[in-house]
Amino acid sequence: MFVTSSKLSRSAPSTVGVTSIVSSLLTVQTRGTGFTDLTAEIAKFVREAGAREGAVTLFIRHTSASLTIQENADPTVLKDLMTVLNRLAPENAGWVHDTEGPDDMPAHVKTMLTATSLQVPVLNGGLALGTWQAIYLIEHRARPHRREIVLQFIGAAA
């Protein structure tokens, strides 16, 4: 294996005193298993918070749904990701915990494999996401659910 030299560059550091903490609770009614794009709603929260520089944290208050940042250009990516999660945690794996149905324990495993919180930098008043990135809620249960996500911006605000 060869280690090659790469050209690196970065912007000058910026210093910001933390002056604001702004919180909100986002409620999402899911339609069942699948991805819900939250990007526009998170961007709206950042604008309403008057955010300039800092970070926004998202925390989902559930153990059978999760959060992720993924590609938003090609919907087949999301389809393939669901296929992978279903292969890693199938309903028919002989789970002991099945009180809430056969999709409950696989949903817990899928949440463990993904994330219950995300942090996205805020630069110049906007989310510092890449060109093809979006913020998604992933519903792991078959039935529709009401999901709550805590949003919190910490940083400098206008």
PDB file of C-alpha atoms in Angstrom:
ATOM      1  CA  MET A   1       0.000   0.000   0.000  1.00  0.00           C
ATOM      2  CA  PHE A   2       1.347   3.377  -0.978  1.00  0.00           C
ATOM      3  CA  VAL A   3       0.635   6.596   0.853  1.00  0.00           C
ATOM      4  CA  THR A   4       0.347   9.446  -1.586  1.00  0.00           C
ATOM      5  CA  SER A   5       0.558  13.118  -0.921  1.00  0.00           C
ATOM      6  CA  SER A   6      -2.666  15.039  -1.458  1.00  0.00           C
ATOM      7  CA  LYS A   7      -3.100  18.725  -1.964  1.00  0.00           C
ATOM      8  CA  LEU A   8      -4.853  20.185   1.078  1.00  0.00           C
ATOM      9  CA  SER A   9      -6.316  23.606   1.664  1.00  0.00           C
ATOM     10  CA  ARG A  10      -8.595  25.184   4.240  1.00  0.00           C
ATOM     11  CA  SER A  11     -10.056  28.566   4.945  1.00  0.00           C
ATOM     12  CA  ALA A  12      -8.732  30.811   7.669  1.00  0.00           C
ATOM     13  CA  PRO A  13     -10.191  30.003  11.104  1.00  0.00           C
ATOM     14  CA  SER A  14     -13.130  32.105  12.228  1.00  0.00           C
ATOM     15  CA  THR A  15     -13.833  32.810  15.877  1.00  0.00           C
ATOM     16  CA  VAL A  16     -17.360  33.284  17.140  1.00  0.00           C
ATOM     17  CA  GLY A  17     -18.478  33.814  20.701  1.00  0.00           C
ATOM     18  CA  VAL A  18     -21.526  31.721  21.531  1.00  0.00           C
ATOM     19  CA  THR A  19     -24.281  34.215  22.112  1.00  0.00           C
ATOM     20  CA  SER A  20     -27.444  32.285  21.367  1.00  0.00           C
ATOM     21  CA  ILE A  21     -29.075  28.980  22.096  1.00  0.00           C
ATOM     22  CA  VAL A  22     -32.349  28.559  20.210  1.00  0.00           C
ATOM     23  CA  SER A  23     -34.483  25.427  20.559  1.00  0.00           C
ATOM     24  CA  SER A  24     -37.607  24.088  18.894  1.00  0.00           C
ATOM     25  CA  LEU A  25     -39.571  20.845  18.695  1.00  0.00           C
ATOM     26  CA  LEU A  26     -40.315  19.535  15.200  1.00  0.00           C
ATOM     27  CA  THR A  27     -43.210  17.063  14.925  1.00  0.00           C
ATOM     28  CA  VAL A  28     -43.368  14.798  11.877  1.00  0.00           C
ATOM     29  CA  GLN A  29     -46.242  12.487  10.984  1.00  0.00           C
ATOM     30  CA  THR A  30     -44.672   9.631   9.044  1.00  0.00           C
ATOM     31  CA  ARG A  31     -46.487   7.431   6.539  1.00  0.00           C
ATOM     32  CA  GLY A  32     -44.725   4.237   7.597  1.00  0.00           C
ATOM     33  CA  THR A  33     -41.371   2.784   6.620  1.00  0.00           C
ATOM     34  CA  GLY A  34     -39.209   5.148   4.602  1.00  0.00           C
ATOM     35  CA  PHE A  35     -37.331   8.432   4.429  1.00  0.00           C
ATOM     36  CA  THR A  36     -38.727  11.920   5.094  1.00  0.00           C
ATOM     37  CA  ASP A  37     -36.599  14.851   3.904  1.00  0.00           C
ATOM     38  CA  LEU A  38     -36.271  17.397   6.729  1.00  0.00           C
ATOM     39  CA  THR A  39     -33.717  19.680   5.076  1.00  0.00           C
ATOM     40  CA  ALA A  40     -36.051  22.554   4.168  1.00  0.00           C
ATOM     41  CA  GLU A  41     -37.622  22.564   7.633  1.00  0.00           C
ATOM     42  CA  ILE A  42     -34.204  22.600   9.344  1.00  0.00           C
ATOM     43  CA  ALA A  43     -33.034  25.420   7.051  1.00  0.00           C
ATOM     44  CA  LYS A  44     -36.203  27.357   7.965  1.00  0.00           C
ATOM     45  CA  PHE A  45     -35.453  26.857  11.686  1.00  0.00           C
ATOM     46  CA  VAL A  46     -31.897  28.157  11.166  1.00  0.00           C
ATOM     47  CA  ARG A  47     -33.248  31.249   9.350  1.00  0.00           C
ATOM     48  CA  GLU A  48     -35.888  31.895  12.027  1.00  0.00           C
ATOM     49  CA  ALA A  49     -33.218  31.565  14.742  1.00  0.00           C
ATOM     50  CA  GLY A  50     -31.257  34.332  13.023  1.00  0.00           C
ATOM     51  CA  ALA A  51     -28.272  31.978  12.958  1.00  0.00           C
ATOM     52  CA  ARG A  52     -24.989  33.278  11.518  1.00  0.00           C
ATOM     53  CA  GLU A  53     -22.234  30.879  12.669  1.00  0.00           C
ATOM     54  CA  GLY A  54     -22.497  27.816  14.888  1.00  0.00           C
ATOM     55  CA  ALA A  55     -24.140  24.412  14.758  1.00  0.00           C
ATOM     56  CA  VAL A  56     -27.627  22.961  14.677  1.00  0.00           C
ATOM     57  CA  THR A  57     -28.232  19.707  16.529  1.00  0.00           C
ATOM     58  CA  LEU A  58     -31.130  17.373  15.777  1.00  0.00           C
ATOM     59  CA  PHE A  59     -32.194  14.702  18.285  1.00  0.00           C
ATOM     60  CA  ILE A  60     -35.029  12.254  17.618  1.00  0.00           C
ATOM     61  CA  ARG A  61     -36.890  11.196  20.771  1.00  0.00           C
ATOM     62  CA  HIS A  62     -37.615   7.629  19.651  1.00  0.00           C
ATOM     63  CA  THR A  63     -35.969   4.203  19.512  1.00  0.00           C
ATOM     64  CA  SER A  64     -37.592   2.907  16.325  1.00  0.00           C
ATOM     65  CA  ALA A  65     -36.876   5.846  14.004  1.00  0.00           C
ATOM     66  CA  SER A  66     -33.611   7.597  13.257  1.00  0.00           C
ATOM     67  CA  LEU A  67     -31.823  10.440  11.487  1.00  0.00           C
ATOM     68  CA  THR A  68     -29.258  10.459   8.702  1.00  0.00           C
ATOM     69  CA  ILE A  69     -27.561  12.690   6.165  1.00  0.00           C
ATOM     70  CA  GLN A  70     -27.621  11.107   2.735  1.00  0.00           C
ATOM     71  CA  GLU A  71     -27.711  11.796  -0.996  1.00  0.00           C
ATOM     72  CA  ASN A  72     -30.736  13.694  -2.262  1.00  0.00           C
ATOM     73  CA  ALA A  73     -30.118  13.544  -6.030  1.00  0.00           C
ATOM     74  CA  ASP A  74     -31.010   9.941  -6.887  1.00  0.00           C
ATOM     75  CA  PRO A  75     -33.986   8.361  -5.051  1.00  0.00           C
ATOM     76  CA  THR A  76     -32.655   4.863  -5.772  1.00  0.00           C
ATOM     77  CA  VAL A  77     -29.980   5.533  -3.124  1.00  0.00           C
ATOM     78  CA  LEU A  78     -32.691   5.687  -0.447  1.00  0.00           C
ATOM     79  CA  LYS A  79     -34.330   2.541  -1.824  1.00  0.00           C
ATOM     80  CA  ASP A  80     -31.009   0.672  -1.681  1.00  0.00           C
ATOM     81  CA  LEU A  81     -30.348   1.923   1.858  1.00  0.00           C
ATOM     82  CA  MET A  82     -33.721   0.531   2.985  1.00  0.00           C
ATOM     83  CA  THR A  83     -32.803  -2.783   1.322  1.00  0.00           C
ATOM     84  CA  VAL A  84     -29.533  -2.896   3.270  1.00  0.00           C
ATOM     85  CA  LEU A  85     -31.238  -2.097   6.595  1.00  0.00           C
ATOM     86  CA  ASN A  86     -33.885  -4.776   5.952  1.00  0.00           C
ATOM     87  CA  ARG A  87     -31.171  -7.344   5.200  1.00  0.00           C
ATOM     88  CA  LEU A  88     -29.250  -6.429   8.355  1.00  0.00           C
ATOM     89  CA  ALA A  89     -32.345  -6.553  10.591  1.00  0.00           C
ATOM     90  CA  PRO A  90     -35.053  -8.711   8.964  1.00  0.00           C
ATOM     91  CA  GLU A  91     -38.424  -9.237  10.625  1.00  0.00           C
ATOM     92  CA  ASN A  92     -38.089 -13.034  10.561  1.00  0.00           C
ATOM     93  CA  ALA A  93     -34.806 -13.301  12.490  1.00  0.00           C
ATOM     94  CA  GLY A  94     -36.353 -14.985  15.546  1.00  0.00           C
ATOM     95  CA  TRP A  95     -36.408 -11.888  17.740  1.00  0.00           C
ATOM     96  CA  VAL A  96     -37.532 -12.405  21.338  1.00  0.00           C
ATOM     97  CA  HIS A  97     -38.920  -8.868  21.690  1.00  0.00           C
ATOM     98  CA  ASP A  98     -42.110  -8.775  19.612  1.00  0.00           C
ATOM     99  CA  THR A  99     -44.614  -7.140  21.965  1.00  0.00           C
ATOM    100  CA  GLU A 100     -45.435  -4.351  19.500  1.00  0.00           C
ATOM    101  CA  GLY A 101     -45.300  -6.521  16.381  1.00  0.00           C
ATOM    102  CA  PRO A 102     -42.764  -8.248  14.146  1.00  0.00           C
ATOM    103  CA  ASP A 103     -41.305  -4.951  12.863  1.00  0.00           C
ATOM    104  CA  ASP A 104     -40.548  -3.540  16.338  1.00  0.00           C
ATOM    105  CA  MET A 105     -37.274  -5.262  17.221  1.00  0.00           C
ATOM    106  CA  PRO A 106     -35.843  -4.840  13.710  1.00  0.00           C
ATOM    107  CA  ALA A 107     -36.725  -1.134  14.035  1.00  0.00           C
ATOM    108  CA  HIS A 108     -34.686  -0.899  17.257  1.00  0.00           C
ATOM    109  CA  VAL A 109     -31.703  -2.554  15.550  1.00  0.00           C
ATOM    110  CA  LYS A 110     -31.956  -0.236  12.532  1.00  0.00           C
ATOM    111  CA  THR A 111     -32.007   2.784  14.850  1.00  0.00           C
ATOM    112  CA  MET A 112     -28.915   1.458  16.625  1.00  0.00           C
ATOM    113  CA  LEU A 113     -27.139   1.100  13.264  1.00  0.00           C
ATOM    114  CA  THR A 114     -27.995   4.629  12.123  1.00  0.00           C
ATOM    115  CA  ALA A 115     -28.251   7.694  14.415  1.00  0.00           C
ATOM    116  CA  THR A 116     -30.563   9.374  16.892  1.00  0.00           C
ATOM    117  CA  SER A 117     -28.752  12.710  16.690  1.00  0.00           C
ATOM    118  CA  LEU A 118     -26.972  14.775  14.065  1.00  0.00           C
ATOM    119  CA  GLN A 119     -24.987  17.982  14.160  1.00  0.00           C
ATOM    120  CA  VAL A 120     -24.683  20.219  11.110  1.00  0.00           C
ATOM    121  CA  PRO A 121     -22.432  23.291  10.992  1.00  0.00           C
ATOM    122  CA  VAL A 122     -24.047  26.635  10.215  1.00  0.00           C
ATOM    123  CA  LEU A 123     -21.847  28.952   8.140  1.00  0.00           C
ATOM    124  CA  ASN A 124     -22.835  32.413   6.953  1.00  0.00           C
ATOM    125  CA  GLY A 125     -26.429  31.808   8.057  1.00  0.00           C
ATOM    126  CA  GLY A 126     -26.969  28.532   6.203  1.00  0.00           C
ATOM    127  CA  LEU A 127     -26.585  24.793   6.647  1.00  0.00           C
ATOM    128  CA  ALA A 128     -23.081  23.703   5.581  1.00  0.00           C
ATOM    129  CA  LEU A 129     -24.358  20.632   3.732  1.00  0.00           C
ATOM    130  CA  GLY A 130     -22.688  19.328   0.609  1.00  0.00           C
ATOM    131  CA  THR A 131     -24.286  19.735  -2.812  1.00  0.00           C
ATOM    132  CA  TRP A 132     -26.025  16.346  -2.799  1.00  0.00           C
ATOM    133  CA  GLN A 133     -26.687  16.048   0.954  1.00  0.00           C
ATOM    134  CA  ALA A 134     -30.064  16.137   2.681  1.00  0.00           C
ATOM    135  CA  ILE A 135     -31.198  15.535   6.258  1.00  0.00           C
ATOM    136  CA  TYR A 136     -33.659  12.658   6.610  1.00  0.00           C
ATOM    137  CA  LEU A 137     -35.836  11.078   9.260  1.00  0.00           C
ATOM    138  CA  ILE A 138     -35.925   7.309   8.703  1.00  0.00           C
ATOM    139  CA  GLU A 139     -39.116   5.616   9.871  1.00  0.00           C
ATOM    140  CA  HIS A 140     -38.353   1.980  10.669  1.00  0.00           C
ATOM    141  CA  ARG A 141     -41.905   0.923  11.595  1.00  0.00           C
ATOM    142  CA  ALA A 142     -44.504  -0.213   9.048  1.00  0.00           C
ATOM    143  CA  ARG A 143     -47.346   1.868  10.516  1.00  0.00           C
ATOM    144  CA  PRO A 144     -47.463   5.687  10.471  1.00  0.00           C
ATOM    145  CA  HIS A 145     -46.085   7.333  13.618  1.00  0.00           C
ATOM    146  CA  ARG A 146     -45.903  10.821  15.097  1.00  0.00           C
ATOM    147  CA  ARG A 147     -42.199  11.548  15.631  1.00  0.00           C
ATOM    148  CA  GLU A 148     -40.620  14.371  17.629  1.00  0.00           C
ATOM    149  CA  ILE A 149     -37.235  15.878  16.833  1.00  0.00           C
ATOM    150  CA  VAL A 150     -35.563  18.406  19.125  1.00  0.00           C
ATOM    151  CA  LEU A 151     -33.781  21.153  17.169  1.00  0.00           C
ATOM    152  CA  GLN A 152     -31.165  23.312  18.837  1.00  0.00           C
ATOM    153  CA  PHE A 153     -28.952  25.996  17.341  1.00  0.00           C
ATOM    154  CA  ILE A 154     -25.925  27.095  19.345  1.00  0.00           C
ATOM    155  CA  GLY A 155     -23.790  29.937  18.058  1.00  0.00           C
ATOM    156  CA  ALA A 156     -23.819  33.525  16.957  1.00  0.00           C
ATOM    157  CA  ALA A 157     -27.095  34.979  15.798  1.00  0.00           C
ATOM    158  CA  ALA A 158     -28.075  38.239  14.137  1.00  0.00           C
TER     159      ALA A 158
END
